[in-house]
Amino acid sequence: MLQNSYDNYTQKPQLNAKLKVLRKIIAFVFAINMLITRFFGGPAGTQLRQAEVFTDSSASQTYVTDSVYSTDLPSILSAEDFDTSVTASQSSVYNNLVGDVYNDVFGYAAGFTLFTEGDCNIMGADSGGRIAAGGDFTGPGWYDINHQDPNRNDPNGCASLIVGGTLNNFCTNNGNVWANNIGENYSNSNYKTVIGGVNSDECKFNFADTFAYLRSSSAHLAGLQANGVYNGAYGNITLDGYDKGVNIFTIDMYTWNSMAGNGGYALNINVPEGSTILINITGGEGDSSTSLNLAMHSLIVNGHHLQNNEQTGNLLFNVTNAATININGFNGSILAPNSDINGGGWHHDGNIVCKSFSGNTELGSNPFNPPFDDDDFDYGDDDTDTDTDTDTDT
């Protein structure tokens, strides 16, 4: 089933008294280790740089600027993804950087405004939420990230940016950064944390397993029975749904493009107030020459523009197989794990999951958070069940 398959490895938020005492002991021990490392050069006389994690298996000290938390690995990580030199204390730091925001649709990608399997090329604007890129991340120079998070300046908080490849041309003074390699033109003032360094191989975030889950989730949603109707032509698309819980529309990509036309267009949605809207856009598998047109100039739900509207968190575009997607600013989340997205400017609110992203779209932070139980999407026993349990013994 598509519910979190790692429940056996996650820790309940209520820690018992013994664990609280243990956490204090661990924090004290590593505070002493940090002082030893700073003033006496660390293991084998090695002086560690600011915010660098030392992972020599023969050494005993670990120096990070974050506090150490005695929590388990998050479900998208497994102990096998870490070198044998990675200690439990380092794993807990990784866990804290990832965060624990989760839902059945996006898994742990739910905690990110933009989540890519491959490269992410940001050309301008800013991001109100967190970003994770499985490949390289190239910024526009100065880039304000995660600015809508009131806790972004907490040195012990979640990473505002996670990069599985190389971080290039990126300057910021806000939030923690977790990267595999630090490339050229990087700076992070205000003493924020950088886990990793040049060729450090420190980012062990398991993007591959995460995207396997996301593809299963997308396929599952696409298989749900549609209960809404649609029509459109000449740059106007109208969707009508009548369910008070979940309204599902399933439309072929070529039909959608035909209704939308070649340029910007208007999307009008009429559904019961507060209901969830799932738009499945199918087809396009193996067609690299046709892009899905999501570059709408207006999106209206029940007569109101969906700009800074609570209904934004109820709208999800699930794109199953389009090779590329073109977007302009609109509100609503996009689950497109098989698609490369080109962002054409303006402002977008909602989660974006895709293979790669390139553009100067301003990214807001209004995640998919529908007011219904995930069971309404029939997450449970079904044909898309995947066994992703892994042995987390170290």
Tab-separated table of C-alpha atoms in Angstrom:
chain	number	residue	atom	x	y	z
A	1	MET	CA	0.000	0.000	0.000
A	2	LEU	CA	1.049	3.577	-0.644
A	3	GLN	CA	0.914	4.709	2.971
A	4	ASN	CA	4.238	5.324	4.627
A	5	SER	CA	6.026	1.992	4.394
A	6	TYR	CA	8.573	3.072	6.902
A	7	ASP	CA	6.307	3.437	9.921
A	8	ASN	CA	8.405	0.845	11.727
A	9	TYR	CA	11.379	3.194	11.607
A	10	THR	CA	9.842	6.528	12.529
A	11	GLN	CA	9.886	7.822	16.073
A	12	LYS	CA	6.769	9.074	17.850
A	13	PRO	CA	6.944	12.725	18.837
A	14	GLN	CA	6.398	11.916	22.543
A	15	LEU	CA	9.746	10.849	23.928
A	16	ASN	CA	9.793	9.044	27.247
A	17	ALA	CA	11.848	10.285	30.138
A	18	LYS	CA	14.776	7.972	29.445
A	19	LEU	CA	15.170	9.224	25.891
A	20	LYS	CA	15.007	12.811	27.078
A	21	VAL	CA	17.830	12.136	29.517
A	22	LEU	CA	19.787	10.336	26.791
A	23	ARG	CA	19.382	13.280	24.435
A	24	LYS	CA	20.779	15.652	27.044
A	25	ILE	CA	23.743	13.347	27.638
A	26	ILE	CA	24.445	13.075	23.892
A	27	ALA	CA	24.181	16.833	23.432
A	28	PHE	CA	26.603	17.386	26.331
A	29	VAL	CA	29.107	14.824	25.030
A	30	PHE	CA	29.144	16.286	21.543
A	31	ALA	CA	29.388	19.806	22.884
A	32	ILE	CA	32.592	18.710	24.638
A	33	ASN	CA	33.761	17.018	21.419
A	34	MET	CA	33.087	20.174	19.469
A	35	LEU	CA	35.185	22.207	21.894
A	36	ILE	CA	38.004	19.672	21.672
A	37	THR	CA	37.819	19.770	17.888
A	38	ARG	CA	37.809	23.535	17.768
A	39	PHE	CA	40.645	24.198	20.214
A	40	PHE	CA	42.857	21.130	19.783
A	41	GLY	CA	42.541	20.469	16.069
A	42	GLY	CA	40.220	17.451	16.207
A	43	PRO	CA	41.073	13.844	15.415
A	44	ALA	CA	44.588	13.217	14.171
A	45	GLY	CA	45.288	16.944	14.438
A	46	THR	CA	42.844	17.758	11.626
A	47	GLN	CA	41.324	21.236	11.829
A	48	LEU	CA	37.746	21.119	10.590
A	49	ARG	CA	36.254	24.058	8.750
A	50	GLN	CA	33.123	25.865	9.863
A	51	ALA	CA	30.055	23.611	9.537
A	52	GLU	CA	31.984	20.713	8.014
A	53	VAL	CA	31.071	17.183	9.075
A	54	PHE	CA	34.018	14.908	9.756
A	55	THR	CA	33.316	11.311	8.672
A	56	ASP	CA	36.645	9.531	9.105
A	57	SER	CA	35.709	6.094	10.444
A	58	SER	CA	38.907	5.969	12.510
A	59	ALA	CA	38.081	9.187	14.332
A	60	SER	CA	35.865	9.785	17.306
A	61	GLN	CA	34.999	13.460	16.980
A	62	THR	CA	32.214	14.961	14.914
A	63	TYR	CA	31.993	18.708	14.463
A	64	VAL	CA	28.828	20.347	13.202
A	65	THR	CA	27.267	23.682	13.997
A	66	ASP	CA	23.852	22.117	14.603
A	67	SER	CA	22.758	20.613	17.881
A	68	VAL	CA	22.459	16.839	17.913
A	69	TYR	CA	19.014	15.273	18.107
A	70	SER	CA	18.384	11.695	19.199
A	71	THR	CA	15.824	10.900	16.514
A	72	ASP	CA	15.644	8.089	13.985
A	73	LEU	CA	16.340	8.328	10.281
A	74	PRO	CA	13.417	9.705	8.281
A	75	SER	CA	11.534	7.207	6.185
A	76	ILE	CA	13.071	8.300	2.889
A	77	LEU	CA	16.506	7.400	4.171
A	78	SER	CA	17.970	4.077	5.172
A	79	ALA	CA	21.129	3.234	7.048
A	80	GLU	CA	22.475	1.552	3.918
A	81	ASP	CA	22.625	4.956	2.236
A	82	PHE	CA	25.257	6.099	4.702
A	83	ASP	CA	28.940	5.252	4.760
A	84	THR	CA	29.939	2.997	7.631
A	85	SER	CA	31.744	6.007	9.060
A	86	VAL	CA	28.517	7.943	9.575
A	87	THR	CA	27.628	7.954	13.231
A	88	ALA	CA	24.211	7.910	14.859
A	89	SER	CA	24.699	11.525	15.852
A	90	GLN	CA	25.311	12.540	12.249
A	91	SER	CA	22.270	10.565	11.124
A	92	SER	CA	20.149	12.493	13.585
A	93	VAL	CA	21.426	15.757	12.113
A	94	TYR	CA	20.446	14.545	8.641
A	95	ASN	CA	17.013	13.618	9.955
A	96	ASN	CA	16.519	17.079	11.369
A	97	LEU	CA	17.597	18.722	8.106
A	98	VAL	CA	15.054	16.700	6.095
A	99	GLY	CA	12.089	17.428	8.360
A	100	ASP	CA	8.984	15.386	9.076
A	101	VAL	CA	6.225	16.931	6.920
A	102	TYR	CA	4.429	14.045	5.190
A	103	ASN	CA	1.244	13.143	3.337
A	104	ASP	CA	0.253	10.117	1.276
A	105	VAL	CA	0.278	11.982	-2.040
A	106	PHE	CA	3.747	13.560	-1.875
A	107	GLY	CA	5.377	11.501	0.853
A	108	TYR	CA	8.179	13.521	2.456
A	109	ALA	CA	8.362	15.742	-0.625
A	110	ALA	CA	5.290	17.425	0.898
A	111	GLY	CA	7.644	19.580	2.946
A	112	PHE	CA	9.191	21.204	-0.142
A	113	THR	CA	7.921	23.905	-2.475
A	114	LEU	CA	10.068	22.479	-5.294
A	115	PHE	CA	11.354	18.907	-5.385
A	116	THR	CA	13.275	17.602	-8.413
A	117	GLU	CA	14.805	14.265	-9.247
A	118	GLY	CA	17.454	15.841	-11.456
A	119	ASP	CA	18.870	19.309	-12.020
A	120	CYS	CA	17.307	22.555	-10.882
A	121	ASN	CA	18.258	25.748	-12.707
A	122	ILE	CA	16.848	28.868	-11.057
A	123	MET	CA	17.166	32.016	-13.171
A	124	GLY	CA	15.626	34.593	-10.873
A	125	ALA	CA	12.873	35.614	-8.412
A	126	ASP	CA	12.792	33.841	-5.017
A	127	SER	CA	11.253	30.915	-3.154
A	128	GLY	CA	8.964	31.194	-0.170
A	129	GLY	CA	9.471	27.529	0.671
A	130	ARG	CA	12.138	24.840	0.745
A	131	ILE	CA	13.800	23.293	-2.324
A	132	ALA	CA	15.382	19.868	-2.860
A	133	ALA	CA	17.237	18.912	-6.052
A	134	GLY	CA	18.517	15.406	-6.707
A	135	GLY	CA	20.945	16.697	-9.324
A	136	ASP	CA	22.823	19.981	-9.548
A	137	PHE	CA	21.355	23.240	-8.305
A	138	THR	CA	22.373	26.386	-10.162
A	139	GLY	CA	21.174	29.687	-8.786
A	140	PRO	CA	20.973	33.194	-10.215
A	141	GLY	CA	23.596	34.497	-7.805
A	142	TRP	CA	21.742	36.015	-4.876
A	143	TYR	CA	18.603	33.988	-4.117
A	144	ASP	CA	16.248	34.391	-1.168
A	145	ILE	CA	14.940	30.971	-0.174
A	146	ASN	CA	12.382	29.685	2.333
A	147	HIS	CA	11.558	33.240	3.385
A	148	GLN	CA	7.980	32.348	4.371
A	149	ASP	CA	9.210	29.978	7.076
A	150	PRO	CA	9.424	31.821	10.410
A	151	ASN	CA	11.973	29.256	11.625
A	152	ARG	CA	14.330	29.433	8.658
A	153	ASN	CA	17.029	31.198	10.664
A	154	ASP	CA	17.109	28.482	13.310
A	155	PRO	CA	20.546	26.811	12.943
A	156	ASN	CA	18.947	23.607	14.233
A	157	GLY	CA	16.043	23.767	11.801
A	158	CYS	CA	15.279	21.967	8.561
A	159	ALA	CA	17.461	22.569	5.524
A	160	SER	CA	16.061	25.286	3.289
A	161	LEU	CA	17.967	23.751	0.375
A	162	ILE	CA	19.055	20.141	-0.188
A	163	VAL	CA	21.251	19.356	-3.202
A	164	GLY	CA	22.216	15.843	-4.256
A	165	GLY	CA	24.654	17.108	-6.882
A	166	THR	CA	26.711	20.304	-7.014
A	167	LEU	CA	25.599	23.674	-5.679
A	168	ASN	CA	26.591	26.469	-8.081
A	169	ASN	CA	26.255	30.255	-8.239
A	170	PHE	CA	24.221	30.534	-5.061
A	171	CYS	CA	24.430	33.247	-2.414
A	172	THR	CA	22.079	33.571	0.536
A	173	ASN	CA	22.012	34.485	4.191
A	174	ASN	CA	18.929	32.539	5.177
A	175	GLY	CA	18.462	28.936	6.196
A	176	ASN	CA	20.520	25.767	6.375
A	177	VAL	CA	21.978	24.212	3.230
A	178	TRP	CA	22.725	20.509	2.723
A	179	ALA	CA	24.710	19.761	-0.421
A	180	ASN	CA	26.819	16.963	-1.860
A	181	ASN	CA	29.389	19.223	-3.535
A	182	ILE	CA	29.963	22.954	-3.224
A	183	GLY	CA	30.850	24.366	-6.622
A	184	GLU	CA	31.799	27.869	-7.694
A	185	ASN	CA	30.435	31.187	-6.459
A	186	TYR	CA	28.863	29.977	-3.240
A	187	SER	CA	28.450	32.021	-0.083
A	188	ASN	CA	26.183	31.679	2.918
A	189	SER	CA	26.535	34.439	5.478
A	190	ASN	CA	25.011	34.718	8.930
A	191	TYR	CA	26.752	31.503	10.035
A	192	LYS	CA	24.208	29.172	8.523
A	193	THR	CA	25.056	25.496	8.238
A	194	VAL	CA	26.568	23.862	5.180
A	195	ILE	CA	26.785	20.108	5.473
A	196	GLY	CA	29.315	18.960	2.917
A	197	GLY	CA	32.027	20.542	0.844
A	198	VAL	CA	33.961	20.024	-2.350
A	199	ASN	CA	33.738	16.330	-3.272
A	200	SER	CA	32.506	15.610	0.242
A	201	ASP	CA	29.805	13.141	-0.817
A	202	GLU	CA	27.919	14.213	2.287
A	203	CYS	CA	24.370	14.441	0.887
A	204	LYS	CA	22.847	11.018	1.457
A	205	PHE	CA	19.255	12.026	0.800
A	206	ASN	CA	17.668	9.100	-1.044
A	207	PHE	CA	16.116	10.793	-4.067
A	208	ALA	CA	15.840	7.524	-6.024
A	209	ASP	CA	13.594	5.793	-3.500
A	210	THR	CA	11.597	8.947	-2.960
A	211	PHE	CA	10.827	9.263	-6.669
A	212	ALA	CA	9.924	5.583	-6.909
A	213	TYR	CA	7.258	6.337	-4.318
A	214	LEU	CA	6.147	9.510	-6.100
A	215	ARG	CA	5.741	7.674	-9.412
A	216	SER	CA	3.640	5.022	-7.693
A	217	SER	CA	1.540	7.743	-6.110
A	218	SER	CA	1.026	9.489	-9.457
A	219	ALA	CA	0.012	6.237	-11.162
A	220	HIS	CA	-2.389	5.463	-8.343
A	221	LEU	CA	-4.115	8.840	-8.558
A	222	ALA	CA	-4.397	8.561	-12.338
A	223	GLY	CA	-6.271	5.282	-11.898
A	224	LEU	CA	-9.023	6.771	-9.731
A	225	GLN	CA	-12.485	7.010	-11.280
A	226	ALA	CA	-13.320	10.447	-12.650
A	227	ASN	CA	-16.519	12.034	-11.343
A	228	GLY	CA	-16.314	15.477	-12.968
A	229	VAL	CA	-16.920	16.736	-16.501
A	230	TYR	CA	-14.987	19.142	-18.709
A	231	ASN	CA	-15.353	21.118	-21.901
A	232	GLY	CA	-13.430	23.835	-23.636
A	233	ALA	CA	-12.127	25.425	-26.807
A	234	TYR	CA	-10.299	28.511	-28.060
A	235	GLY	CA	-8.382	29.209	-24.877
A	236	ASN	CA	-11.085	28.496	-22.305
A	237	ILE	CA	-11.380	25.304	-20.253
A	238	THR	CA	-14.229	24.639	-17.818
A	239	LEU	CA	-14.337	21.860	-15.225
A	240	ASP	CA	-17.567	21.077	-13.355
A	241	GLY	CA	-17.670	18.822	-10.304
A	242	TYR	CA	-20.426	18.097	-7.807
A	243	ASP	CA	-18.827	16.007	-5.072
A	244	LYS	CA	-18.531	17.647	-1.649
A	245	GLY	CA	-15.379	15.638	-0.923
A	246	VAL	CA	-13.143	14.977	-3.945
A	247	ASN	CA	-13.762	16.038	-7.539
A	248	ILE	CA	-11.669	14.067	-10.035
A	249	PHE	CA	-11.140	15.084	-13.656
A	250	THR	CA	-9.185	12.893	-16.081
A	251	ILE	CA	-8.143	14.503	-19.358
A	252	ASP	CA	-5.763	13.395	-22.085
A	253	MET	CA	-2.791	15.726	-22.591
A	254	TYR	CA	-3.557	16.283	-26.271
A	255	THR	CA	-7.184	17.103	-25.488
A	256	TRP	CA	-6.041	19.566	-22.837
A	257	ASN	CA	-3.629	21.272	-25.232
A	258	SER	CA	-6.314	21.450	-27.904
A	259	MET	CA	-8.718	23.201	-25.535
A	260	ALA	CA	-6.007	25.497	-24.177
A	261	GLY	CA	-4.596	26.611	-27.496
A	262	ASN	CA	-1.032	27.722	-28.080
A	263	GLY	CA	-0.832	30.683	-25.719
A	264	GLY	CA	-2.208	31.674	-22.362
A	265	TYR	CA	-5.723	30.572	-21.497
A	266	ALA	CA	-8.375	30.662	-18.790
A	267	LEU	CA	-9.202	27.687	-16.569
A	268	ASN	CA	-12.568	27.868	-14.790
A	269	ILE	CA	-13.434	25.310	-12.102
A	270	ASN	CA	-16.844	24.957	-10.459
A	271	VAL	CA	-17.030	22.637	-7.445
A	272	PRO	CA	-18.610	22.626	-3.966
A	273	GLU	CA	-16.826	25.025	-1.632
A	274	GLY	CA	-13.998	23.435	0.314
A	275	SER	CA	-13.859	20.296	-1.812
A	276	THR	CA	-10.637	18.835	-3.190
A	277	ILE	CA	-9.855	19.072	-6.900
A	278	LEU	CA	-7.738	16.408	-8.605
A	279	ILE	CA	-6.937	17.005	-12.276
A	280	ASN	CA	-5.326	13.951	-13.868
A	281	ILE	CA	-3.636	14.795	-17.170
A	282	THR	CA	-2.673	11.553	-18.862
A	283	GLY	CA	-0.964	10.493	-22.082
A	284	GLY	CA	2.171	11.721	-23.763
A	285	GLU	CA	4.361	8.765	-22.910
A	286	GLY	CA	7.318	8.575	-25.281
A	287	ASP	CA	6.406	11.875	-26.986
A	288	SER	CA	9.322	14.231	-26.445
A	289	SER	CA	8.136	16.718	-29.068
A	290	THR	CA	4.909	17.820	-27.363
A	291	SER	CA	4.817	19.919	-24.196
A	292	LEU	CA	1.844	20.154	-21.869
A	293	ASN	CA	0.569	23.721	-21.746
A	294	LEU	CA	-0.065	24.769	-18.151
A	295	ALA	CA	0.867	28.375	-18.929
A	296	MET	CA	-2.599	29.695	-18.101
A	297	HIS	CA	-3.163	33.408	-17.612
A	298	SER	CA	-6.052	32.954	-15.169
A	299	LEU	CA	-7.362	30.219	-12.884
A	300	ILE	CA	-10.814	30.810	-11.409
A	301	VAL	CA	-12.509	28.571	-8.834
A	302	ASN	CA	-16.177	29.224	-8.103
A	303	GLY	CA	-15.945	32.686	-9.588
A	304	HIS	CA	-12.844	33.780	-7.668
A	305	HIS	CA	-9.283	34.075	-8.892
A	306	LEU	CA	-7.131	31.497	-7.140
A	307	GLN	CA	-4.518	33.962	-5.949
A	308	ASN	CA	-3.599	33.790	-2.260
A	309	ASN	CA	-6.789	31.799	-1.778
A	310	GLU	CA	-7.291	28.988	0.728
A	311	GLN	CA	-8.626	26.828	-2.106
A	312	THR	CA	-5.065	26.682	-3.478
A	313	GLY	CA	-4.226	23.935	-0.993
A	314	ASN	CA	-7.110	21.834	-2.356
A	315	LEU	CA	-5.995	21.781	-6.001
A	316	LEU	CA	-3.673	19.150	-7.460
A	317	PHE	CA	-2.540	18.641	-11.054
A	318	ASN	CA	-1.308	15.068	-11.501
A	319	VAL	CA	0.614	14.780	-14.779
A	320	THR	CA	1.541	11.191	-15.506
A	321	ASN	CA	3.734	11.061	-18.611
A	322	ALA	CA	4.220	14.429	-20.307
A	323	ALA	CA	7.891	14.809	-21.217
A	324	THR	CA	7.858	18.568	-20.650
A	325	ILE	CA	5.471	21.046	-19.041
A	326	ASN	CA	5.375	24.792	-19.583
A	327	ILE	CA	3.991	26.848	-16.710
A	328	ASN	CA	3.356	30.471	-15.926
A	329	GLY	CA	2.305	31.686	-12.549
A	330	PHE	CA	-0.795	29.995	-11.140
A	331	ASN	CA	-1.858	28.459	-7.872
A	332	GLY	CA	-2.172	24.734	-7.244
A	333	SER	CA	0.228	21.853	-6.690
A	334	ILE	CA	1.820	19.805	-9.478
A	335	LEU	CA	2.779	16.141	-9.182
A	336	ALA	CA	4.752	15.373	-12.353
A	337	PRO	CA	7.580	12.962	-11.474
A	338	ASN	CA	8.195	12.058	-15.141
A	339	SER	CA	8.260	15.598	-16.532
A	340	ASP	CA	10.773	18.394	-17.035
A	341	ILE	CA	9.179	21.733	-16.125
A	342	ASN	CA	9.949	25.092	-17.708
A	343	GLY	CA	8.915	27.997	-15.506
A	344	GLY	CA	8.030	31.084	-17.475
A	345	GLY	CA	7.935	33.692	-14.763
A	346	TRP	CA	5.163	35.145	-12.631
A	347	HIS	CA	4.207	33.604	-9.287
A	348	HIS	CA	3.316	29.999	-8.471
A	349	ASP	CA	1.847	28.763	-5.188
A	350	GLY	CA	1.859	25.071	-4.307
A	351	ASN	CA	4.123	22.020	-4.291
A	352	ILE	CA	5.989	21.179	-7.500
A	353	VAL	CA	7.445	17.693	-8.000
A	354	CYS	CA	9.179	17.021	-11.325
A	355	LYS	CA	12.201	15.422	-13.016
A	356	SER	CA	13.923	18.758	-13.514
A	357	PHE	CA	13.094	22.438	-13.307
A	358	SER	CA	14.384	25.466	-15.175
A	359	GLY	CA	13.028	28.992	-15.053
A	360	ASN	CA	12.504	32.240	-13.189
A	361	THR	CA	9.111	31.520	-11.631
A	362	GLU	CA	8.589	33.052	-8.212
A	363	LEU	CA	7.817	30.136	-5.908
A	364	GLY	CA	5.323	30.657	-3.106
A	365	SER	CA	4.650	28.357	-0.187
A	366	ASN	CA	1.040	27.167	-0.170
A	367	PRO	CA	1.317	23.368	-0.100
A	368	PHE	CA	-1.232	20.748	-1.035
A	369	ASN	CA	-3.177	20.351	2.179
A	370	PRO	CA	-6.707	19.236	1.353
A	371	PRO	CA	-9.365	19.277	4.073
A	372	PHE	CA	-10.099	15.583	3.838
A	373	ASP	CA	-8.747	12.275	5.049
A	374	ASP	CA	-6.177	10.753	2.698
A	375	ASP	CA	-8.407	7.676	2.566
A	376	ASP	CA	-10.689	9.653	0.244
A	377	PHE	CA	-7.987	9.099	-2.368
A	378	ASP	CA	-8.231	5.351	-1.684
A	379	TYR	CA	-4.715	5.080	-0.326
A	380	GLY	CA	-4.653	1.588	1.079
A	381	ASP	CA	-4.561	-1.931	-0.353
A	382	ASP	CA	-4.334	-1.631	-4.130
A	383	ASP	CA	-2.360	-2.815	-7.130
A	384	THR	CA	0.235	-0.065	-6.737
A	385	ASP	CA	1.456	-1.496	-3.438
A	386	THR	CA	5.227	-1.336	-3.209
A	387	ASP	CA	7.403	-2.861	-0.519
A	388	THR	CA	9.975	-0.225	0.305
A	389	ASP	CA	10.952	-1.492	3.744
A	390	THR	CA	14.705	-1.577	4.235
A	391	ASP	CA	16.897	-2.896	6.976
A	392	THR	CA	17.987	0.096	9.029
A	393	ASP	CA	20.296	-1.796	11.355
A	394	THR	CA	23.693	-0.187	11.547
